[in-house]
Amino acid sequence: MTAHTGTNTDRGAGRGSDTAPGEGAPQGTDEGTDAGTAAGAGAVTTGAAGPAPAVPAWRGGYGRLWTAAVLSRFGDALRGAALPLLAVRLTDDPLPVSLVTAAGFLPWLLFGLIGGAVADRVDQRRAMWSVDVLRGALMAAFAVAVALGLATIALLIALAFALTTLQTVFDNAATALLPSVVPGSALSSANARLMTGQQIAGSFVAAPLVPAALALGAAVPYAADAATYLVAAALVASVRGSAPERKPRSRGRTLRRDIAEGVRVLWRDRVLRSLCLANALSSVGMGALIATLVLHVTGWLDAGEAGYAAILTAYGAGSVVGGLVAGRATRRIGQARALVLGLVLQTGCLAVLGSVRSLPAALAALGVFGVIGMIWNVTEVTMLQQRSPSGMLGRVSAGSRTLSTGGAPLGAVLGGAAAAFWGLNAPALLTAGLFALGVLALLPALRAPGSGETPPAAV
């Protein structure tokens, strides 16, 4: 349950990330300056409302990407719910169980930047379907192992590490694919529809089916996930479109140089730098909240398992509402201002969650938190797409994603320590403090040159 982390949540046109595929646009500038208006995509706005953007056409490439994303999220949700249950069946030792989770984060820290550089060098569409074929094969083999009773904790750890390693290439390639099938003026709408569809598929379609899938057999969720990988691969492979423009690559150019170039662009753009820092701070907070939320609800609120399920439902419903209103909200008040105001509201929600000992208050707080979280996700991705140089979006997004992903496990540790020393409500208050720091990190984006410009008219 994340609002805007860079972990395996709701990203991507395909699966397993919280961004949607998008578009690189303006060139990076010197230190202390900002990237300009995206070609055909629109500038970052903080104030004046602009005309309504174009709506992506369902027929053709976008419809296939959307279907692949939603179908993939359905399969991942089945696997995500079944895997922890399998882990605790294999061992009651919390350390190896926690290593399964850690294995899902570690590849982003080791290979995230490399994945972004590779994604900028290759055909993104081919990279995506090739990775999905590999992941489908891995999941099919794992399903067979579970069916035969051969699954072990070591196998679970290896599977989590392998899937996330492949994801570092897939997610960054997905971020750069959408411009070939969606016009720049439709990016925000396309992102919102992708993320909303994924949220519905994961929270409201797959989740209720998990008990039935497990009743059919322990291997069924994993076999279903393998099938969705393979179908998604076929859908992505069928997408047609022009590749993003790339500068001619000099002979002997290294991955290290490519990575450094992407990090420089991310740091030199005032808006992207502010966005990245705010995202990193909030990701630490979300790591703390997610790791301890079940204890907060069942222990501090004394709401039991039913209360915990209600909390997750409230957050999921809020996320769907947020996806439906994200475009309208950013057009009315501007992108950067929407992000700042959103973090302020989320800070208030977290303060209520950590200080008011009431399940109805917690449900309301997490519902609003979910609305704002989805608006954040859509707006963050769209801004990243609009301000990243063409041919560098994989590297720029990888830098932001790697930093935010690294914050989540740190936050989990801090959350556990806070709960142990100061009480089960302390992680929510800690998260509120980190979100407040995120507001301060975002303030420079409000003063960025060109921030008063409006998005382009619909075409």
Coordinates of C-alpha atoms in Angstrom, one line a residue:
M1 CA 0.0 0.0 0.0
T2 CA 2.1 2.9 -1.2
A3 CA 1.3 6.4 -2.1
H4 CA 4.4 7.2 -4.1
T5 CA 7.3 5.0 -3.5
G6 CA 9.5 3.6 -6.1
T7 CA 9.0 0.0 -5.1
N8 CA 7.1 -2.7 -6.7
T9 CA 3.7 -1.2 -6.4
D10 CA 1.7 0.3 -9.2
R11 CA 4.2 1.5 -11.7
G12 CA 4.3 0.8 -15.4
A13 CA 2.6 0.2 -18.6
G14 CA 3.4 -3.4 -18.1
R15 CA 3.8 -4.7 -14.6
G16 CA 5.3 -4.3 -11.2
S17 CA 6.1 -0.6 -11.0
D18 CA 4.3 2.7 -10.1
T19 CA 5.0 4.6 -13.2
A20 CA 3.5 4.5 -16.6
P21 CA 5.4 4.4 -19.8
G22 CA 6.0 7.8 -21.0
E23 CA 7.9 10.4 -22.9
G24 CA 11.1 12.2 -22.8
A25 CA 11.0 15.8 -23.9
P26 CA 13.2 18.8 -23.0
Q27 CA 17.0 18.7 -22.8
G28 CA 18.7 19.0 -19.5
T29 CA 20.3 22.3 -18.6
D30 CA 23.1 23.7 -16.5
E31 CA 23.2 23.6 -12.7
G32 CA 20.7 25.8 -11.1
T33 CA 18.5 26.0 -14.2
D34 CA 15.5 24.0 -15.3
A35 CA 14.5 21.9 -18.2
G36 CA 12.2 23.7 -20.5
T37 CA 8.8 22.9 -21.9
A38 CA 8.5 19.4 -23.3
A39 CA 8.1 19.2 -27.0
G40 CA 4.5 18.3 -27.6
A41 CA 3.9 17.5 -23.9
G42 CA 3.6 20.7 -21.9
A43 CA 5.4 22.6 -19.2
V44 CA 5.2 22.0 -15.5
T45 CA 2.5 24.2 -14.1
T46 CA 1.8 25.6 -10.7
G47 CA -1.0 28.0 -11.2
A48 CA -3.2 28.7 -14.1
A49 CA -5.5 26.0 -15.3
G50 CA -5.0 24.9 -18.9
P51 CA -7.4 23.4 -21.4
A52 CA -8.4 19.8 -21.2
P53 CA -5.7 17.4 -22.6
A54 CA -6.3 14.9 -25.4
V55 CA -7.7 11.5 -24.4
P56 CA -5.7 8.5 -25.5
A57 CA -7.4 6.3 -28.0
W58 CA -8.3 2.8 -26.7
R59 CA -7.8 1.2 -30.1
G60 CA -4.3 0.4 -31.2
G61 CA -1.2 0.5 -29.1
Y62 CA -2.5 2.2 -26.0
G63 CA -5.3 -0.3 -25.6
R64 CA -2.9 -3.2 -25.8
L65 CA -0.5 -1.6 -23.3
W66 CA -3.4 -0.9 -20.9
T67 CA -4.7 -4.5 -21.2
A68 CA -1.2 -5.8 -20.6
A69 CA -0.8 -3.6 -17.5
V70 CA -4.1 -4.5 -16.0
L71 CA -3.8 -8.2 -16.7
S72 CA -0.3 -8.3 -15.4
R73 CA -1.3 -6.5 -12.2
F74 CA -4.0 -9.1 -11.7
G75 CA -1.5 -11.9 -11.9
D76 CA 1.0 -10.1 -9.7
A77 CA -1.7 -9.5 -7.0
L78 CA -2.5 -13.2 -6.9
R79 CA 1.2 -14.1 -6.5
G80 CA 1.8 -11.2 -4.0
A81 CA -0.9 -12.5 -1.7
A82 CA 0.0 -16.1 -2.0
L83 CA 3.8 -15.8 -1.6
P84 CA 3.9 -14.7 2.1
L85 CA 1.5 -17.5 3.0
L86 CA 3.8 -20.0 1.3
A87 CA 6.8 -18.5 3.1
V88 CA 5.3 -18.9 6.6
R89 CA 4.2 -22.5 5.7
L90 CA 7.9 -23.3 4.9
T91 CA 9.3 -21.7 8.1
D92 CA 8.3 -20.0 11.2
D93 CA 11.6 -18.2 11.5
P94 CA 11.1 -14.5 10.8
L95 CA 14.6 -13.9 9.5
P96 CA 14.4 -16.0 6.3
V97 CA 10.8 -14.7 5.7
S98 CA 12.2 -11.1 5.9
L99 CA 15.0 -12.1 3.5
V100 CA 12.3 -12.9 0.8
T101 CA 11.1 -9.3 1.1
A102 CA 14.7 -7.9 1.1
A103 CA 15.5 -9.9 -2.1
G104 CA 12.7 -8.0 -3.8
F105 CA 14.4 -4.6 -3.0
L106 CA 18.1 -5.4 -3.4
P107 CA 18.2 -5.6 -7.2
W108 CA 17.0 -2.0 -7.5
L109 CA 19.9 -0.9 -5.4
L110 CA 22.4 -3.0 -7.3
F111 CA 21.1 -2.8 -10.9
G112 CA 18.5 -0.1 -11.0
L113 CA 20.8 2.5 -12.6
I114 CA 22.2 -0.1 -15.0
G115 CA 18.7 -1.1 -16.0
G116 CA 17.9 2.5 -16.9
A117 CA 21.0 2.8 -19.0
V118 CA 20.3 -0.5 -20.8
A119 CA 16.7 0.6 -21.4
D120 CA 17.9 3.8 -23.2
R121 CA 20.2 1.8 -25.5
V122 CA 17.8 -0.9 -26.7
D123 CA 14.4 -1.1 -28.4
Q124 CA 12.1 -0.7 -25.3
R125 CA 9.2 -2.7 -26.8
R126 CA 11.5 -5.7 -27.5
A127 CA 13.1 -5.4 -24.1
M128 CA 9.7 -5.4 -22.4
W129 CA 8.3 -8.5 -24.1
S130 CA 11.6 -10.4 -23.8
V131 CA 11.7 -9.7 -20.1
D132 CA 8.1 -10.8 -19.7
V133 CA 8.8 -14.1 -21.5
L134 CA 11.7 -14.8 -19.2
R135 CA 9.6 -13.9 -16.1
G136 CA 6.7 -16.1 -17.4
A137 CA 9.1 -19.0 -17.7
L138 CA 10.5 -18.5 -14.2
M139 CA 7.0 -18.3 -12.7
A140 CA 5.9 -21.4 -14.6
A141 CA 8.9 -23.3 -13.3
F142 CA 8.2 -22.1 -9.8
A143 CA 4.5 -23.2 -10.1
V144 CA 5.7 -26.7 -11.0
A145 CA 8.1 -26.7 -8.0
V146 CA 5.2 -25.7 -5.7
A147 CA 2.9 -28.3 -7.2
L148 CA 5.6 -31.0 -6.6
G149 CA 6.3 -29.9 -3.1
L150 CA 9.9 -28.8 -4.0
A151 CA 9.6 -25.1 -2.9
T152 CA 12.0 -23.9 -0.3
I153 CA 12.7 -20.6 1.3
A154 CA 16.0 -20.4 -0.6
L155 CA 14.0 -20.9 -3.9
L156 CA 11.6 -18.1 -2.8
I157 CA 14.6 -15.7 -2.2
A158 CA 16.2 -16.6 -5.5
L159 CA 12.9 -16.1 -7.4
A160 CA 12.3 -12.7 -5.8
F161 CA 15.8 -11.6 -6.6
A162 CA 15.5 -12.8 -10.2
L163 CA 12.1 -11.2 -10.9
T164 CA 13.2 -7.8 -9.5
T165 CA 16.4 -7.9 -11.4
L166 CA 14.5 -8.3 -14.7
Q167 CA 12.1 -5.7 -13.5
T168 CA 14.8 -3.0 -13.4
V169 CA 15.1 -3.3 -17.2
F170 CA 11.3 -3.7 -17.8
D171 CA 10.1 -0.7 -15.7
N172 CA 12.6 1.7 -17.2
A173 CA 11.9 0.5 -20.7
A174 CA 8.2 0.9 -20.1
T175 CA 8.6 4.5 -19.0
A176 CA 10.0 5.3 -22.5
L177 CA 7.6 3.5 -24.6
L178 CA 4.3 5.4 -24.5
P179 CA 5.2 8.4 -26.7
S180 CA 5.1 6.1 -29.7
V181 CA 1.4 5.4 -29.2
V182 CA 0.0 8.3 -27.2
P183 CA 0.4 12.1 -28.1
G184 CA 2.2 14.2 -25.5
S185 CA -1.0 16.1 -24.6
A186 CA -2.7 12.8 -23.5
L187 CA 0.1 11.7 -21.2
S188 CA -1.6 12.6 -17.9
S189 CA -4.9 10.9 -19.0
A190 CA -3.0 7.8 -20.2
N191 CA -1.1 7.5 -16.9
A192 CA -4.2 8.0 -14.8
R193 CA -6.1 5.3 -16.7
L194 CA -3.2 2.8 -16.5
M195 CA -2.8 3.3 -12.8
T196 CA -6.5 3.2 -12.0
G197 CA -7.0 0.1 -14.0
Q198 CA -4.1 -1.6 -12.2
Q199 CA -5.5 -0.5 -8.8
I200 CA -8.9 -2.0 -9.6
A201 CA -7.4 -5.2 -10.9
G202 CA -5.1 -5.7 -7.9
S203 CA -7.3 -4.6 -5.0
F204 CA -10.8 -5.3 -6.1
V205 CA -10.6 -8.2 -8.6
A206 CA -7.6 -10.3 -7.7
A207 CA -7.6 -9.9 -3.9
P208 CA -11.1 -11.5 -3.4
L209 CA -10.1 -14.4 -5.7
V210 CA -7.0 -15.4 -3.7
P211 CA -8.7 -17.8 -1.3
A212 CA -10.5 -19.5 -4.3
A213 CA -7.2 -19.8 -6.2
L214 CA -5.5 -21.4 -3.2
A215 CA -8.4 -23.7 -2.7
L216 CA -7.8 -25.0 -6.3
G217 CA -4.2 -25.7 -5.5
A218 CA -1.1 -24.1 -3.9
A219 CA 0.5 -23.6 -7.3
V220 CA -2.5 -22.0 -9.0
P221 CA -1.7 -18.3 -8.2
Y222 CA 1.8 -18.8 -9.6
A223 CA 0.6 -20.5 -12.7
A224 CA -1.9 -17.7 -13.3
D225 CA 0.9 -15.1 -12.8
A226 CA 3.0 -17.0 -15.4
A227 CA 0.2 -17.0 -17.9
T228 CA -0.4 -13.2 -17.4
Y229 CA 3.3 -12.6 -18.1
L230 CA 3.1 -14.5 -21.4
V231 CA -0.1 -12.8 -22.5
A232 CA 1.3 -9.4 -21.6
A233 CA 4.4 -10.2 -23.6
A234 CA 2.3 -11.0 -26.7
L235 CA 0.3 -7.8 -26.3
V236 CA 3.5 -5.6 -25.9
A237 CA 5.1 -7.3 -28.9
S238 CA 2.1 -6.4 -31.0
V239 CA 2.4 -2.7 -30.3
R240 CA 3.7 -0.6 -33.2
G241 CA 5.3 2.8 -33.0
S242 CA 8.4 4.9 -33.6
A243 CA 11.2 4.7 -31.1
P244 CA 12.2 7.8 -29.2
E245 CA 14.9 9.9 -30.7
R246 CA 18.4 9.3 -29.5
K247 CA 21.6 11.2 -29.9
P248 CA 24.2 9.2 -31.9
R249 CA 26.3 7.2 -29.5
S250 CA 30.0 7.7 -29.5
R251 CA 32.2 4.7 -30.1
G252 CA 33.4 3.1 -26.8
R253 CA 30.8 4.9 -24.7
T254 CA 30.4 3.1 -21.4
L255 CA 27.3 2.3 -19.3
R256 CA 29.0 4.2 -16.4
R257 CA 29.1 7.4 -18.5
D258 CA 25.5 6.9 -19.6
I259 CA 24.4 6.5 -16.0
A260 CA 26.3 9.6 -14.9
E261 CA 24.7 11.6 -17.6
G262 CA 21.2 10.6 -16.5
V263 CA 22.0 11.4 -12.8
R264 CA 23.3 14.8 -13.9
V265 CA 20.1 15.6 -15.8
L266 CA 18.0 14.6 -12.8
W267 CA 20.1 16.7 -10.4
R268 CA 20.4 19.8 -12.6
D269 CA 16.7 20.2 -13.2
R270 CA 15.3 22.1 -10.2
V271 CA 11.8 20.5 -10.5
L272 CA 13.0 17.0 -11.0
R273 CA 15.6 17.3 -8.2
S274 CA 12.9 18.6 -5.8
L275 CA 10.5 15.9 -6.9
C276 CA 13.2 13.2 -6.4
L277 CA 14.1 14.4 -2.9
A278 CA 10.5 14.6 -1.8
N279 CA 9.8 11.1 -3.2
A280 CA 12.8 9.7 -1.4
L281 CA 11.7 11.2 2.0
S282 CA 8.1 10.0 1.6
S283 CA 9.3 6.6 0.5
V284 CA 11.2 6.2 3.8
G285 CA 8.0 7.1 5.6
M286 CA 5.9 4.7 3.5
G287 CA 8.3 1.9 4.3
A288 CA 7.8 2.6 8.0
L289 CA 4.0 2.8 7.7
I290 CA 3.6 -0.3 5.6
A291 CA 5.9 -2.4 7.8
T292 CA 3.8 -1.7 10.9
L293 CA 0.3 -0.9 9.6
V294 CA -1.1 -4.3 10.6
L295 CA 0.2 -3.8 14.1
H296 CA -1.2 -0.3 14.2
V297 CA -4.7 -1.4 13.2
T298 CA -4.9 -4.7 15.1
G299 CA -3.0 -3.6 18.1
W300 CA -3.2 0.2 18.7
L301 CA -6.7 0.5 17.2
D302 CA -7.7 -3.0 18.4
A303 CA -9.7 -3.4 15.2
G304 CA -8.7 -7.0 14.4
E305 CA -8.2 -8.5 11.0
A306 CA -11.6 -7.2 9.8
G307 CA -10.4 -3.7 10.6
Y308 CA -7.2 -4.2 8.7
A309 CA -9.1 -5.5 5.7
A310 CA -11.4 -2.4 5.9
I311 CA -8.3 -0.1 6.0
L312 CA -6.9 -1.6 2.9
T313 CA -10.2 -1.4 1.1
A314 CA -10.6 2.3 2.1
Y315 CA -7.1 3.0 0.7
G316 CA -7.8 1.1 -2.5
A317 CA -11.1 2.8 -3.1
G318 CA -9.5 6.2 -2.5
S319 CA -6.8 5.4 -5.0
V320 CA -9.4 4.6 -7.7
V321 CA -11.1 7.9 -7.0
G322 CA -7.8 9.7 -7.2
G323 CA -7.1 8.2 -10.6
L324 CA -10.5 9.5 -11.8
V325 CA -9.9 13.1 -10.7
A326 CA -6.1 13.4 -11.1
G327 CA -6.2 15.2 -14.5
R328 CA -8.9 17.6 -13.4
A329 CA -7.1 18.4 -10.2
T330 CA -3.7 19.2 -11.8
R331 CA -5.4 21.3 -14.6
R332 CA -7.2 23.3 -12.0
I333 CA -4.3 24.2 -9.7
G334 CA -1.2 23.1 -11.6
Q335 CA 1.2 20.2 -11.3
A336 CA 3.7 21.4 -8.8
R337 CA 1.1 23.1 -6.6
A338 CA -1.0 19.9 -6.7
L339 CA 2.0 17.9 -5.4
V340 CA 2.8 20.4 -2.6
L341 CA -0.8 20.6 -1.5
G342 CA -1.2 16.9 -1.8
L343 CA 1.8 16.2 0.6
V344 CA 0.4 18.7 3.1
L345 CA -3.0 16.9 3.1
Q346 CA -1.3 13.5 3.4
T347 CA 0.7 14.8 6.3
G348 CA -2.5 15.7 8.0
C349 CA -4.0 12.3 7.2
L350 CA -1.0 10.6 8.8
A351 CA -1.2 12.9 11.9
V352 CA -4.9 11.8 12.3
L353 CA -4.0 8.2 11.8
G354 CA -1.2 8.3 14.5
S355 CA -3.1 10.4 17.1
V356 CA -6.8 9.6 16.9
R357 CA -7.6 6.1 18.3
S358 CA -10.7 5.5 16.2
L359 CA -11.3 3.1 13.3
P360 CA -13.7 5.4 11.5
A361 CA -11.1 8.2 11.7
A362 CA -8.4 5.9 10.4
L363 CA -10.7 4.7 7.5
A364 CA -11.4 8.3 6.5
A365 CA -7.7 9.3 6.8
L366 CA -6.5 6.4 4.7
G367 CA -9.3 6.9 2.2
V368 CA -8.2 10.5 1.6
F369 CA -4.6 9.4 1.7
G370 CA -5.3 7.0 -1.2
V371 CA -7.0 9.7 -3.2
I372 CA -4.0 12.1 -2.9
G373 CA -1.5 9.2 -3.4
M374 CA -2.9 8.4 -6.8
I375 CA -3.0 12.0 -7.8
W376 CA 0.7 12.2 -6.8
N377 CA 1.6 9.1 -8.7
V378 CA 0.0 10.3 -11.9
T379 CA 1.4 13.8 -11.6
E380 CA 4.9 12.7 -10.7
V381 CA 5.2 10.3 -13.6
T382 CA 3.8 12.9 -16.1
M383 CA 6.2 15.6 -14.9
L384 CA 9.1 13.2 -15.2
Q385 CA 8.1 12.3 -18.7
Q386 CA 7.6 15.9 -19.8
R387 CA 10.9 17.2 -18.4
S388 CA 13.3 14.3 -19.2
P389 CA 15.4 14.7 -22.4
S390 CA 14.4 12.5 -25.3
G391 CA 16.4 9.3 -25.3
M392 CA 17.3 9.7 -21.6
L393 CA 14.0 8.9 -19.8
G394 CA 15.1 5.4 -18.8
R395 CA 18.2 6.7 -17.0
V396 CA 16.5 9.7 -15.4
S397 CA 13.6 7.6 -14.1
A398 CA 16.0 4.9 -12.9
G399 CA 17.9 7.5 -10.8
S400 CA 14.6 8.6 -9.2
R401 CA 13.4 5.1 -8.8
T402 CA 16.6 3.7 -7.3
L403 CA 16.7 6.5 -4.7
S404 CA 13.1 6.1 -3.6
T405 CA 13.3 2.3 -3.6
G406 CA 16.4 2.4 -1.3
G407 CA 14.3 4.4 1.2
A408 CA 11.6 1.8 1.7
P409 CA 13.7 -0.9 3.5
L410 CA 15.3 1.8 5.6
G411 CA 11.9 3.1 6.5
A412 CA 10.7 -0.4 7.5
V413 CA 13.6 -0.7 10.0
L414 CA 12.9 2.8 11.4
G415 CA 9.2 2.0 11.6
G416 CA 9.9 -1.2 13.6
A417 CA 12.2 0.6 15.9
A418 CA 9.8 3.4 16.5
A419 CA 7.0 1.0 17.3
A420 CA 9.1 -0.9 19.7
F421 CA 10.4 2.1 21.6
W422 CA 7.5 4.6 21.4
G423 CA 4.4 2.7 20.7
L424 CA 2.5 1.2 17.8
N425 CA 1.2 4.6 16.6
A426 CA 4.7 6.1 16.5
P427 CA 5.5 5.0 12.9
A428 CA 2.4 6.9 11.5
L429 CA 3.7 10.0 13.3
L430 CA 7.2 9.4 12.0
T431 CA 5.8 9.1 8.5
A432 CA 3.9 12.4 9.0
G433 CA 7.2 14.1 9.9
L434 CA 9.0 12.7 6.8
F435 CA 6.1 13.8 4.6
A436 CA 6.4 17.3 6.1
L437 CA 10.1 17.4 5.2
G438 CA 9.0 16.3 1.7
V439 CA 6.8 19.4 1.5
L440 CA 9.9 21.6 2.2
A441 CA 11.9 19.7 -0.5
L442 CA 9.2 20.4 -3.1
L443 CA 9.0 24.2 -2.5
P444 CA 11.7 25.0 -5.0
A445 CA 9.5 23.5 -7.8
L446 CA 7.0 26.2 -7.2
R447 CA 9.6 28.8 -8.1
A448 CA 10.9 27.1 -11.2
P449 CA 11.1 29.2 -14.4
G450 CA 8.2 28.6 -16.7
S451 CA 6.1 27.2 -14.0
G452 CA 3.2 29.5 -14.7
E453 CA 2.8 28.2 -18.3
T454 CA -0.2 26.1 -19.1
P455 CA -0.4 22.7 -20.7
P456 CA -0.9 22.5 -24.5
A457 CA -4.4 22.4 -25.9
A458 CA -6.0 19.1 -26.8
V459 CA -5.3 17.9 -30.2

